[in-house]
PDB file of C-alpha atoms and ligand atoms in Angstrom:
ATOM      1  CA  UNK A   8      32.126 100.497  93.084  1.00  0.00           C
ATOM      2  CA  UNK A   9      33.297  98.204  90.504  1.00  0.00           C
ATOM      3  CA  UNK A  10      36.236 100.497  88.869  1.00  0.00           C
ATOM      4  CA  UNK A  11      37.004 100.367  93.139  1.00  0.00           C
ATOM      5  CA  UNK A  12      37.119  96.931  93.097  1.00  0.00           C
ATOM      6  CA  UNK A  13      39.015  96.524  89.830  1.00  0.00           C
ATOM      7  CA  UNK A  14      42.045  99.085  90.841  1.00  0.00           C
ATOM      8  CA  UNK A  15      42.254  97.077  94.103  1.00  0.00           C
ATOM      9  CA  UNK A  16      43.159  93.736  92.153  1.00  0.00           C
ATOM     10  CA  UNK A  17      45.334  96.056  89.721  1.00  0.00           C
ATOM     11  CA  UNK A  18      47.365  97.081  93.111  1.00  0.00           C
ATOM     12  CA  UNK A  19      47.031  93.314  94.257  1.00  0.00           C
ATOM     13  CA  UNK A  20      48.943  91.513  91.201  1.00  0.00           C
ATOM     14  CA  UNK A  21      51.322  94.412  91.521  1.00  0.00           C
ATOM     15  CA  UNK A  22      51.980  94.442  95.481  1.00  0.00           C
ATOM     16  CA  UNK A  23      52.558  90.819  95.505  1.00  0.00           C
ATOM     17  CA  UNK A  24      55.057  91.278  93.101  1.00  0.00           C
ATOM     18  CA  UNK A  25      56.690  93.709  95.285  1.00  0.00           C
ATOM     19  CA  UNK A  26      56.784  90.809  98.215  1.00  0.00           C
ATOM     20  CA  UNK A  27      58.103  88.628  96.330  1.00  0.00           C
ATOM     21  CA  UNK A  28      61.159  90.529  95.334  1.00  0.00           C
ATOM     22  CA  UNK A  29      61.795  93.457  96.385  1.00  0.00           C
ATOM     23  CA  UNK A  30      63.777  94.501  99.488  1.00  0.00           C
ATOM     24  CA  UNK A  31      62.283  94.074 103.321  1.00  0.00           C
ATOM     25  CA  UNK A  32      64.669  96.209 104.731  1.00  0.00           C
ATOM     26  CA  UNK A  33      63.504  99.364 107.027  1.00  0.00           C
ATOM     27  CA  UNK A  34      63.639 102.850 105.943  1.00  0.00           C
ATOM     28  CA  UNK A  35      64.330 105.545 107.766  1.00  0.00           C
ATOM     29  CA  UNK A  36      60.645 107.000 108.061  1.00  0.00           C
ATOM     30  CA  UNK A  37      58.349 106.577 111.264  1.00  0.00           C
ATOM     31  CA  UNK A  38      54.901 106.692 110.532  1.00  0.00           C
ATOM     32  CA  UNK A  39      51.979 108.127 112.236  1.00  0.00           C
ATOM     33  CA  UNK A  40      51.646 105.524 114.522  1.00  0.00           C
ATOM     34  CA  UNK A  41      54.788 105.093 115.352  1.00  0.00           C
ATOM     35  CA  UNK A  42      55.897 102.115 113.229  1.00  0.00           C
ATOM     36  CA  UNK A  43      59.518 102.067 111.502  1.00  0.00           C
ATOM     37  CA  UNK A  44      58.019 102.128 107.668  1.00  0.00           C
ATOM     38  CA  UNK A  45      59.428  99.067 106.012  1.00  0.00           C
ATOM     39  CA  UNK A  46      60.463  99.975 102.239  1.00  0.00           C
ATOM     40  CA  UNK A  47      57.965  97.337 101.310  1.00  0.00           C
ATOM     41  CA  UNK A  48      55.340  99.335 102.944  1.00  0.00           C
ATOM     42  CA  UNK A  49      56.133 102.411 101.079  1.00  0.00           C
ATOM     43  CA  UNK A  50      56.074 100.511  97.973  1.00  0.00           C
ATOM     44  CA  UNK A  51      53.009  98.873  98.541  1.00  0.00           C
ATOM     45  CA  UNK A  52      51.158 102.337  99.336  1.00  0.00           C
ATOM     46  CA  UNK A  53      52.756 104.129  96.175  1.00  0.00           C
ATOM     47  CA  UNK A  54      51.100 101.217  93.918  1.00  0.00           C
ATOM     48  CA  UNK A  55      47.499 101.668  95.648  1.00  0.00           C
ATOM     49  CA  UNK A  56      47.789 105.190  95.487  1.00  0.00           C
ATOM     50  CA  UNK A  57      48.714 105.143  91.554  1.00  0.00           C
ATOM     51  CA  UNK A  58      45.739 102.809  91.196  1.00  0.00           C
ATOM     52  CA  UNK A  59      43.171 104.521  92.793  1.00  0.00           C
ATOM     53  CA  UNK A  60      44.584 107.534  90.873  1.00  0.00           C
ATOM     54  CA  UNK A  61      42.670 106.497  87.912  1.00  0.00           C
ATOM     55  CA  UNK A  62      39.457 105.472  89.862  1.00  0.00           C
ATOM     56  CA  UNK A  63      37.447 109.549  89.121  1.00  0.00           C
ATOM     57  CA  UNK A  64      34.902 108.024  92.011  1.00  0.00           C
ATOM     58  CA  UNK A  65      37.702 108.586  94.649  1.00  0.00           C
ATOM     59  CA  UNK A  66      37.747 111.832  96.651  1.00  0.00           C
ATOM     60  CA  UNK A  67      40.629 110.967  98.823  1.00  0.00           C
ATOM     61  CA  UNK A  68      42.935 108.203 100.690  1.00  0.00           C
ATOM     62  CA  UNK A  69      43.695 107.962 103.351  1.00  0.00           C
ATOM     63  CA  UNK A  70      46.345 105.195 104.511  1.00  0.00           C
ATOM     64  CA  UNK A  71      48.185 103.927 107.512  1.00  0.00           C
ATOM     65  CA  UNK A  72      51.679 104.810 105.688  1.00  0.00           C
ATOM     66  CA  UNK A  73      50.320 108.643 105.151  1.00  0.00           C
ATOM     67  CA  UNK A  74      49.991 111.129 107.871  1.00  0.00           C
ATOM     68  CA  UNK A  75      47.085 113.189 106.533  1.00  0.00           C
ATOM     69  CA  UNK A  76      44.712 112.638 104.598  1.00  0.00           C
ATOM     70  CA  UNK A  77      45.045 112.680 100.282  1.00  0.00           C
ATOM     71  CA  UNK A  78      42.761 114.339  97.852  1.00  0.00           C
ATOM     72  CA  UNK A  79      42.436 112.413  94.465  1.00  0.00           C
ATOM     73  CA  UNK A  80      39.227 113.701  92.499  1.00  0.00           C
ATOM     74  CA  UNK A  81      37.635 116.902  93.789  1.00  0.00           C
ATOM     75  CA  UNK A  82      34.058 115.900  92.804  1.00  0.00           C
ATOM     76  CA  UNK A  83      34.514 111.973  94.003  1.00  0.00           C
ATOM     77  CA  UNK A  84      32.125 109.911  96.097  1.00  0.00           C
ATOM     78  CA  UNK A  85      34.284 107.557  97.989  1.00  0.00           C
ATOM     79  CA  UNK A  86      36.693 108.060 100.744  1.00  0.00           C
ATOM     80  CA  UNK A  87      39.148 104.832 100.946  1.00  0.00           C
ATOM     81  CA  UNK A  88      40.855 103.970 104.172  1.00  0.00           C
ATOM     82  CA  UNK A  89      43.547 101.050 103.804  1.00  0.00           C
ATOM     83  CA  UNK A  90      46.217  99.811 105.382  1.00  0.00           C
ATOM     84  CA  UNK A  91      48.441  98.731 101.921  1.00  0.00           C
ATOM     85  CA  UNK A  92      50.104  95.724 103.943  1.00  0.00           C
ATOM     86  CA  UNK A  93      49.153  94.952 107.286  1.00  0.00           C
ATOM     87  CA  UNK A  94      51.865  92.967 109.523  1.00  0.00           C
ATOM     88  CA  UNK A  95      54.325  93.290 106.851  1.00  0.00           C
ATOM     89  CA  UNK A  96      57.075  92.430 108.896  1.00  0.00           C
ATOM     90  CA  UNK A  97      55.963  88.878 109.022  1.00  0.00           C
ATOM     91  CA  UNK A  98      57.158  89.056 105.204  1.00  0.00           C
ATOM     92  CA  UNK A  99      60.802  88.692 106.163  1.00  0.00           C
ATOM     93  CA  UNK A 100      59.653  85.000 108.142  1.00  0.00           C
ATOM     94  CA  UNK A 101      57.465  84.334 104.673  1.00  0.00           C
ATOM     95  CA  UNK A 102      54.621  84.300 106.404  1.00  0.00           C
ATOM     96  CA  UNK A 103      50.897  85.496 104.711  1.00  0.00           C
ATOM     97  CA  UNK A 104      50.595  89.329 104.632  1.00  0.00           C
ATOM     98  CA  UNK A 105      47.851  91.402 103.645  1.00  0.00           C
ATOM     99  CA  UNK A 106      45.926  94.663 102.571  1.00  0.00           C
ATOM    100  CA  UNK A 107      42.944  96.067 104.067  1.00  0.00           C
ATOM    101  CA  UNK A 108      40.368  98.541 102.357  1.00  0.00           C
ATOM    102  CA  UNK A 109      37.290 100.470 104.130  1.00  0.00           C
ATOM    103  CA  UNK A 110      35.231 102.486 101.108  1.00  0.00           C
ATOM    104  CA  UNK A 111      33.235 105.065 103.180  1.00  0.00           C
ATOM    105  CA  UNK A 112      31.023 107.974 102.130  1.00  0.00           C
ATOM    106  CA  UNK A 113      30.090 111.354 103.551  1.00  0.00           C
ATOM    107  CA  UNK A 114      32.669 110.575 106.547  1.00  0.00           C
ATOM    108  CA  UNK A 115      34.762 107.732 108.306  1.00  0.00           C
ATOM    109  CA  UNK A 116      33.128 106.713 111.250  1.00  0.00           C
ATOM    110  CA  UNK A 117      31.521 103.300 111.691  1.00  0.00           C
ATOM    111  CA  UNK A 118      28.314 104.397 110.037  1.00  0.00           C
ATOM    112  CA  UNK A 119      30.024 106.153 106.719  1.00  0.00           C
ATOM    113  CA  UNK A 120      31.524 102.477 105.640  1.00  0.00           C
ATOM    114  CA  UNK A 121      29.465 101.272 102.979  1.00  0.00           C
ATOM    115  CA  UNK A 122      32.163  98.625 101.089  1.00  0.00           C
ATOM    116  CA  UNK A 123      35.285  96.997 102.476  1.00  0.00           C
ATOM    117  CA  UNK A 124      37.438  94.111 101.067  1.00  0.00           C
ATOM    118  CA  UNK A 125      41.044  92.667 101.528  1.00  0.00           C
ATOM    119  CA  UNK A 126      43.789  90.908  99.639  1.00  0.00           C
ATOM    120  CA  UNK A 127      45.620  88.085 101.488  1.00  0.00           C
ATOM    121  CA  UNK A 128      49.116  87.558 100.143  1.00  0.00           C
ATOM    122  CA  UNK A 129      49.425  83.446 101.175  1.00  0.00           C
ATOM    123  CA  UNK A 130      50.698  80.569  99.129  1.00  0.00           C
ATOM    124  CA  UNK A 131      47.785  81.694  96.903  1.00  0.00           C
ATOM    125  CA  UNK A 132      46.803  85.709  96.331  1.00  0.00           C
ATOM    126  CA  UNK A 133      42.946  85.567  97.693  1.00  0.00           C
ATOM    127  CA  UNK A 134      40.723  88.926  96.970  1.00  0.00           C
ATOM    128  CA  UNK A 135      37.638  89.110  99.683  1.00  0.00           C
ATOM    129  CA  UNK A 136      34.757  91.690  98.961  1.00  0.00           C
ATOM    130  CA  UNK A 137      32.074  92.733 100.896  1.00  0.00           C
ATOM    131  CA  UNK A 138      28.765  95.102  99.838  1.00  0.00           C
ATOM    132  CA  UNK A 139      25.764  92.902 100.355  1.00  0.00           C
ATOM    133  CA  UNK A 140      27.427  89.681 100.835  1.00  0.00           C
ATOM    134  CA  UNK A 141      30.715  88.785 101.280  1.00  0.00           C
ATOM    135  CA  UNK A 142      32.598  87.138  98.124  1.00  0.00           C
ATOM    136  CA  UNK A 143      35.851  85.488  97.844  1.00  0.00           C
ATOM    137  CA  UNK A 144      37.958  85.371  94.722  1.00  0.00           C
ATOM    138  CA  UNK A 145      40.963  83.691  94.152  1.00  0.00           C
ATOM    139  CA  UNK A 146      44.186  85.084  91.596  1.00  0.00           C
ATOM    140  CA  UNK A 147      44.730  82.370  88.963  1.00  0.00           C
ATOM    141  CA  UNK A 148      47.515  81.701  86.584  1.00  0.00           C
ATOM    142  CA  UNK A 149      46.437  84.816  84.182  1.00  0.00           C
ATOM    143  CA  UNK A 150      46.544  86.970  87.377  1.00  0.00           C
ATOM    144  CA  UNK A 151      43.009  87.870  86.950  1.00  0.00           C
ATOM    145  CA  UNK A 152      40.202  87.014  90.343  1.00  0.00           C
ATOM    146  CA  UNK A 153      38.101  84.641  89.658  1.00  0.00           C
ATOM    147  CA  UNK A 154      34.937  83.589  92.128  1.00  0.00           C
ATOM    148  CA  UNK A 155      35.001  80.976  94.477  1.00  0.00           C
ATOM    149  CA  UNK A 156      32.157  81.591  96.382  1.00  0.00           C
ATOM    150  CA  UNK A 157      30.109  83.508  98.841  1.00  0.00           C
ATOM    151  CA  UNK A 158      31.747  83.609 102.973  1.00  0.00           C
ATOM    152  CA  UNK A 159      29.288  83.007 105.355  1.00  0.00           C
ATOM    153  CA  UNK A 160      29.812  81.912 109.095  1.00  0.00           C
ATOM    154  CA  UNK A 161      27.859  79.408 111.082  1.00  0.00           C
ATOM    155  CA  UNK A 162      26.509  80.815 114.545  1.00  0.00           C
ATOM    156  CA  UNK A 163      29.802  78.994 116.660  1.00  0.00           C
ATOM    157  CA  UNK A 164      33.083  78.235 115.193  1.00  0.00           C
ATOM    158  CA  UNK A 165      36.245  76.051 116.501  1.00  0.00           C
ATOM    159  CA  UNK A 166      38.757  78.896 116.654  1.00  0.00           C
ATOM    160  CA  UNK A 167      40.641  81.074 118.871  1.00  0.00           C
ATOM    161  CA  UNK A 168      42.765  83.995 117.872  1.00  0.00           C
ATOM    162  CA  UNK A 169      43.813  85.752 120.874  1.00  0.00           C
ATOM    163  CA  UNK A 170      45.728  88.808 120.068  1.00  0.00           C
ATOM    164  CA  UNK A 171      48.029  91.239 122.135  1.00  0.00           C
ATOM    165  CA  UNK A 172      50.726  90.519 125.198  1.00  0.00           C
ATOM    166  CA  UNK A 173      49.127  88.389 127.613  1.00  0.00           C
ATOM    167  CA  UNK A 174      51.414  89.500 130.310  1.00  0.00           C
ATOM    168  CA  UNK A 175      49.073  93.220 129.685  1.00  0.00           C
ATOM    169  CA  UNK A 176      45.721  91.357 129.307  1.00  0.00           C
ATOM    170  CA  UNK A 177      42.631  92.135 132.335  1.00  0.00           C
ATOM    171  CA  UNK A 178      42.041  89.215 134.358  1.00  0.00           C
ATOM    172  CA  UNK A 179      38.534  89.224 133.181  1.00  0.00           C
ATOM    173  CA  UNK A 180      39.760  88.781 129.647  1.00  0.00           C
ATOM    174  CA  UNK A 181      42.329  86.074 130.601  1.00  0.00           C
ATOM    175  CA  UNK A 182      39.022  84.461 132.205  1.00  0.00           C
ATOM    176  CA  UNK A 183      37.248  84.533 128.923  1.00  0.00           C
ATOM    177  CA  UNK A 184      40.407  83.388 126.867  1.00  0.00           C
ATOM    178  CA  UNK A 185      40.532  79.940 129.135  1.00  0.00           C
ATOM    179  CA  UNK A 186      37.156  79.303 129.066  1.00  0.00           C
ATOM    180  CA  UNK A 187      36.919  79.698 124.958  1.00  0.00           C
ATOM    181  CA  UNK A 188      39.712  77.237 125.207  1.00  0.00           C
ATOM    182  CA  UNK A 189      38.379  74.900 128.122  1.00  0.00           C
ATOM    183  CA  UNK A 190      35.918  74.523 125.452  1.00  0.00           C
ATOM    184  CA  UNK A 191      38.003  72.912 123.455  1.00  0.00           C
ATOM    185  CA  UNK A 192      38.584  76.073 120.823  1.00  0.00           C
ATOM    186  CA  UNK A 193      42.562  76.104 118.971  1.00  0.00           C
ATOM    187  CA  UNK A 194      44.474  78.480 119.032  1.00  0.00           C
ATOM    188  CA  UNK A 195      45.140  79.892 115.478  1.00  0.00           C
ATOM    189  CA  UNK A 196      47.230  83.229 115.880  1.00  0.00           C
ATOM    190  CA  UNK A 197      50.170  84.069 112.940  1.00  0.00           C
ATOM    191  CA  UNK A 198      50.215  87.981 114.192  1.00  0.00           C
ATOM    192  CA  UNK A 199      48.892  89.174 111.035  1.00  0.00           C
ATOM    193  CA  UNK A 200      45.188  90.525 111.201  1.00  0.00           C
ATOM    194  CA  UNK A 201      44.338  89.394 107.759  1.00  0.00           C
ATOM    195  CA  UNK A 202      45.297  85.759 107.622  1.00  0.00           C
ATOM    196  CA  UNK A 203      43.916  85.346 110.869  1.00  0.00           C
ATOM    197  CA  UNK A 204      40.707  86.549 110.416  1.00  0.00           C
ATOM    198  CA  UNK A 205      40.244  85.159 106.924  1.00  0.00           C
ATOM    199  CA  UNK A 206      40.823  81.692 108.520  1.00  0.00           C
ATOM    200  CA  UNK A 207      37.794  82.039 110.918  1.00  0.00           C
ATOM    201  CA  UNK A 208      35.639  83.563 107.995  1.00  0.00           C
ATOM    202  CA  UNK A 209      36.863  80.210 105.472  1.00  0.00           C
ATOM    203  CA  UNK A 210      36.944  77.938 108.410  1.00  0.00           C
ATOM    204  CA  UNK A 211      33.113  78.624 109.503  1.00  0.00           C
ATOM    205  CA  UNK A 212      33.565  81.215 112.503  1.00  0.00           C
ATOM    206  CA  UNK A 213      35.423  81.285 116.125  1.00  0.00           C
ATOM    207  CA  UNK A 214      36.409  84.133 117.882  1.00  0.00           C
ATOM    208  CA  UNK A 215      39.632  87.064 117.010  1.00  0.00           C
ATOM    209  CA  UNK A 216      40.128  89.379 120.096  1.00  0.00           C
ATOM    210  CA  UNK A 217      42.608  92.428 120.601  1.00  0.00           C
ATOM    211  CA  UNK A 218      41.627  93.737 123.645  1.00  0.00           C
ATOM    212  CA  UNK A 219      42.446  96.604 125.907  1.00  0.00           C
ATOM    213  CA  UNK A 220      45.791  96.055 127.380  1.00  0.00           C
ATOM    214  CA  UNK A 221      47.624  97.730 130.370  1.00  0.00           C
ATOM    215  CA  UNK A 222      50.206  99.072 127.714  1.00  0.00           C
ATOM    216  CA  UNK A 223      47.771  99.767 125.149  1.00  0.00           C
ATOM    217  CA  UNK A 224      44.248 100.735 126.973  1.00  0.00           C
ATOM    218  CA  UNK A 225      42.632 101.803 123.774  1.00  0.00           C
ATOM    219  CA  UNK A 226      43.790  98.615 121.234  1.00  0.00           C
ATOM    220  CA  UNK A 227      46.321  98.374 118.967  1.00  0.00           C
ATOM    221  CA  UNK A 228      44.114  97.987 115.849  1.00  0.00           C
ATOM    222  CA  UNK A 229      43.182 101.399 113.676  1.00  0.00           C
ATOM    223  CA  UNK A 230      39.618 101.899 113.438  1.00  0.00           C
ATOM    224  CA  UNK A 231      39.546 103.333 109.726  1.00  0.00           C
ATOM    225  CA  UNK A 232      41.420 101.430 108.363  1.00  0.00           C
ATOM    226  CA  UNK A 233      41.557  97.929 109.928  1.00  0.00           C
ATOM    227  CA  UNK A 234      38.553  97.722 112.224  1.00  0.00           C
ATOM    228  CA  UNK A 235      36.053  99.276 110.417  1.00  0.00           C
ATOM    229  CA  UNK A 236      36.551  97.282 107.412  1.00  0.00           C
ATOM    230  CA  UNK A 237      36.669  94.132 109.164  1.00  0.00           C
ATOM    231  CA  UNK A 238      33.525  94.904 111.287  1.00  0.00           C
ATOM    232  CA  UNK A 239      31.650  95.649 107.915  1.00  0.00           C
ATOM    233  CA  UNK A 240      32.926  92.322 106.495  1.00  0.00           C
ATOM    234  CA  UNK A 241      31.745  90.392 109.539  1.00  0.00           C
ATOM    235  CA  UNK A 242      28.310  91.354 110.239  1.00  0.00           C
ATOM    236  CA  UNK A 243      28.037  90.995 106.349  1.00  0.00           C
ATOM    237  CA  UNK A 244      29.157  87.599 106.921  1.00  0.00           C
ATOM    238  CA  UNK A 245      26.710  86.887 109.920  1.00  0.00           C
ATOM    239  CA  UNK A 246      29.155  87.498 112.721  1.00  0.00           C
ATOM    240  CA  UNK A 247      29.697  89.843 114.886  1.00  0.00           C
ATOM    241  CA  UNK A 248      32.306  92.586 115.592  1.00  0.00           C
ATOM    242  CA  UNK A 249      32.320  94.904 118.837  1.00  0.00           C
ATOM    243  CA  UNK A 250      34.919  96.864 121.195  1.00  0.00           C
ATOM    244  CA  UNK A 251      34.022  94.532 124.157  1.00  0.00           C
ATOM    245  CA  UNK A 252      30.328  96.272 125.115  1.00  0.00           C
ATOM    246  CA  UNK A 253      29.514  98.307 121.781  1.00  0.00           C
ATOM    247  CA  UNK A 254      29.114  97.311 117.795  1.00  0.00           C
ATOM    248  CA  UNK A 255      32.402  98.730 115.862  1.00  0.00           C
ATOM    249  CA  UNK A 256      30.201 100.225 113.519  1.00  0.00           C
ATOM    250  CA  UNK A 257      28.269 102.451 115.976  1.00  0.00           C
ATOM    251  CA  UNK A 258      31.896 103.905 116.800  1.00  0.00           C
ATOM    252  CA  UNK A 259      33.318 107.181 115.903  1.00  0.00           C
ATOM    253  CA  UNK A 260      36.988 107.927 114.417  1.00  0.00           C
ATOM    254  CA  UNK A 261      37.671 111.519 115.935  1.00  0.00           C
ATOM    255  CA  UNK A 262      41.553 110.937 114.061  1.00  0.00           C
ATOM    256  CA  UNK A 263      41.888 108.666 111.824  1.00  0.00           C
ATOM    257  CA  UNK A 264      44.651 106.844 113.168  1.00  0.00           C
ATOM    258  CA  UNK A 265      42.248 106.311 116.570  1.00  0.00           C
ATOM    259  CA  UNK A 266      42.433 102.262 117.364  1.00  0.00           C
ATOM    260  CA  UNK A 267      39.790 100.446 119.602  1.00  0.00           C
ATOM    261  CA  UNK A 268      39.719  97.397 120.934  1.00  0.00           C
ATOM    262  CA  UNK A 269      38.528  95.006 119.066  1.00  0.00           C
ATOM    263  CA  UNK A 270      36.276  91.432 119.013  1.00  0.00           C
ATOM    264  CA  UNK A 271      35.098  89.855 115.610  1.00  0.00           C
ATOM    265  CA  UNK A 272      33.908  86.491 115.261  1.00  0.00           C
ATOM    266  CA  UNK A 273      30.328  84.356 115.106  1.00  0.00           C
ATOM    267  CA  UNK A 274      27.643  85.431 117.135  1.00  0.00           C
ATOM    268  CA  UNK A 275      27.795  83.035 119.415  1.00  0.00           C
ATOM    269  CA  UNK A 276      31.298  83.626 120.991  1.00  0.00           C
ATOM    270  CA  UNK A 277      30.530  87.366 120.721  1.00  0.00           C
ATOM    271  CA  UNK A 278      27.793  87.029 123.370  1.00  0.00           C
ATOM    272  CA  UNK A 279      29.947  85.063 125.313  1.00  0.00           C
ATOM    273  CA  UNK A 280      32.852  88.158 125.250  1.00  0.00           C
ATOM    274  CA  UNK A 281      29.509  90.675 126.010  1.00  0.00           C
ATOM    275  CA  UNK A 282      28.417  88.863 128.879  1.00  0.00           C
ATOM    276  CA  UNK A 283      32.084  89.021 130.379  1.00  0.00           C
ATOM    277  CA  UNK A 284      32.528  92.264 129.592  1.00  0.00           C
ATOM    278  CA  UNK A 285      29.333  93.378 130.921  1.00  0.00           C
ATOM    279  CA  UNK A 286      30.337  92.468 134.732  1.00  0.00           C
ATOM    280  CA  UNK A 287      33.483  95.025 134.529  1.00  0.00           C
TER     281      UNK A 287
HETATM  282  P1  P6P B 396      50.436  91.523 118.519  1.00  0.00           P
HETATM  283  C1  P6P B 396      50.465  93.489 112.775  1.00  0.00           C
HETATM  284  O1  P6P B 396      51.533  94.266 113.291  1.00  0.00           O
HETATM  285  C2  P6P B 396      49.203  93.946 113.482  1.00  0.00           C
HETATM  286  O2  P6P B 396      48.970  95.292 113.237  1.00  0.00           O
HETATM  287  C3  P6P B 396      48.022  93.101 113.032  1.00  0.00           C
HETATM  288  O3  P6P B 396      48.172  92.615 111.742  1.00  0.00           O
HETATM  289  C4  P6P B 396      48.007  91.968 114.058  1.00  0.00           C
HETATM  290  O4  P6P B 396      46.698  91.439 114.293  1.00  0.00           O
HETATM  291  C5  P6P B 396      48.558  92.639 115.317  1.00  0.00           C
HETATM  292  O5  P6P B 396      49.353  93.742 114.887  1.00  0.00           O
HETATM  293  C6  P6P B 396      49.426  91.701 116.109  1.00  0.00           C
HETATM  294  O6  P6P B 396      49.780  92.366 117.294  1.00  0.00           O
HETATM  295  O7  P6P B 396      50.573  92.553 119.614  1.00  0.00           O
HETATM  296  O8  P6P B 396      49.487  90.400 118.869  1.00  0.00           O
HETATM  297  O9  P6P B 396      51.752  91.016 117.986  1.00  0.00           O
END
């Protein structure tokens, strides 16, 4: 897991690199989920891929920018499922940017994860890591990670990241959502997964939501690549991550660009988004 770990931060130095100065124009691709492929994109997938290239313990890849799955090493252990820079268009409004990694085995459904981490790409490069417990590192001037410390969240937090169009939200959910914030949660939503749920893992806990919508019923969020990983990082964490009435881990991928909704955050405001989802 550790020659995993160590291509990751390999692909890191090199992606933010590629942020920094290389061109955030569109190509002309489309990719499986229908996104217009942003050449950064590309380039950041191309770098993973070389880097897990080297890694022998990886069977395959499979990415968000890829429409099938990749075979690396024939007699690997590991499938990896990563999304090589989730909400990269928020690059071209400089705002933080990330990559997300799900290390599964034998499968990749919920119950096949057994590693996940993430890079955030913010004013500073942060690695996160998550087997046991959940570890953050932090790129210094040699552009090697170095430990910080362990991430653990307290049983309630302060924030609210409430994803997805309101205008397409259930009434039920715009119920919760008021409440959260009649509470006296803030709102902290940038529009890039990573970012915003690293804040409520550094900042103690609160809740993320991207529920059902009326134009997207299933979620916008990829289960193999985005959810999964973040649900393993969260219950390693002491939170909490479910699809509104079921643990994201006890979820199947039947494709692997399936998305669910999705609720991660500290146990206490995930029983709060169970009991309101309960009564529909
Ligand atoms: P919305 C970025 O495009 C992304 O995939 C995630 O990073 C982010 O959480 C979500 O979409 C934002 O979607 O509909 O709230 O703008």
């Amino acid at each position: 897991m550790n020659e995993i770990i160590d291509a990751i931060s390999a692909a890191a130095v090199r992606v933010k690199k590629a942020i920094e100065f290389s061109d955030t124009g569109y190509s002309e691709h489309i990719n499986k989920t229908g996104d217009t492929q942003l050449k950064l994109d590309i380039i950041s997938d191309l770098i993973i891929e070389e880097e897990f290239a080297k890694v022998s313990s990886i069977k395959s890849i499979i990415s968000e920018e890829k429409d099938e799955t990749k075979l690396l090493h024939a007699k690997g252990r590991y499938t990896i499922g990563y999304d090589p820079l989730d909400g990269s268009s928020l690059v071209d409004v400089n705002l933080a940017v990330g990559s997300i990694f799900g290390i599964y085995e034998n499968g990749t459904d919920g119950s096949n994860i057994v590693a996940a981490a993430y890079v955030v790409y913010g004013p500073r490069v942060e690695l996160v890591t998550a087997q046991n417990e959940v570890t953050l590192y932090r790129l210094n001037e040699s552009e090697k990670f170095v430990k910080a410390r362990e991430i653990k969240l307290n049983e309630k937090g302060k924030l609210n990241a409430t994803g997805a169009t309101q205008k397409g939200w259930a009434p039920y959910h715009k119920k919760l959502i008021d409440e959260i914030f009649a509470e006296g949660y803030r709102l902290r939503y940038s529009g890039g997964m990573v970012p915003d749920l690293h804040q409520i893992l550094l900042k103690g806990g609160g809740l993320f939501s991207y529920p059902s919508t009326t134009d997207a019923p299933k979620g916008k969020l990829r289960l193999v690549f985005e959810v999964f990983p973040f649900a393993f990082i969260f219950e390693k964490a002491l939170g909490a991550a479910i699809d509104g009435k079921k643990r994201i881990l006890d979820l199947k991928a039947s494709r692997i660009h399936d998305t669910s909704p999705c609720f991660f955050g500290s146990k206490e405001e995930i029983k709060k988004v169970l009991n309101e989802y309960a009564k529909h």
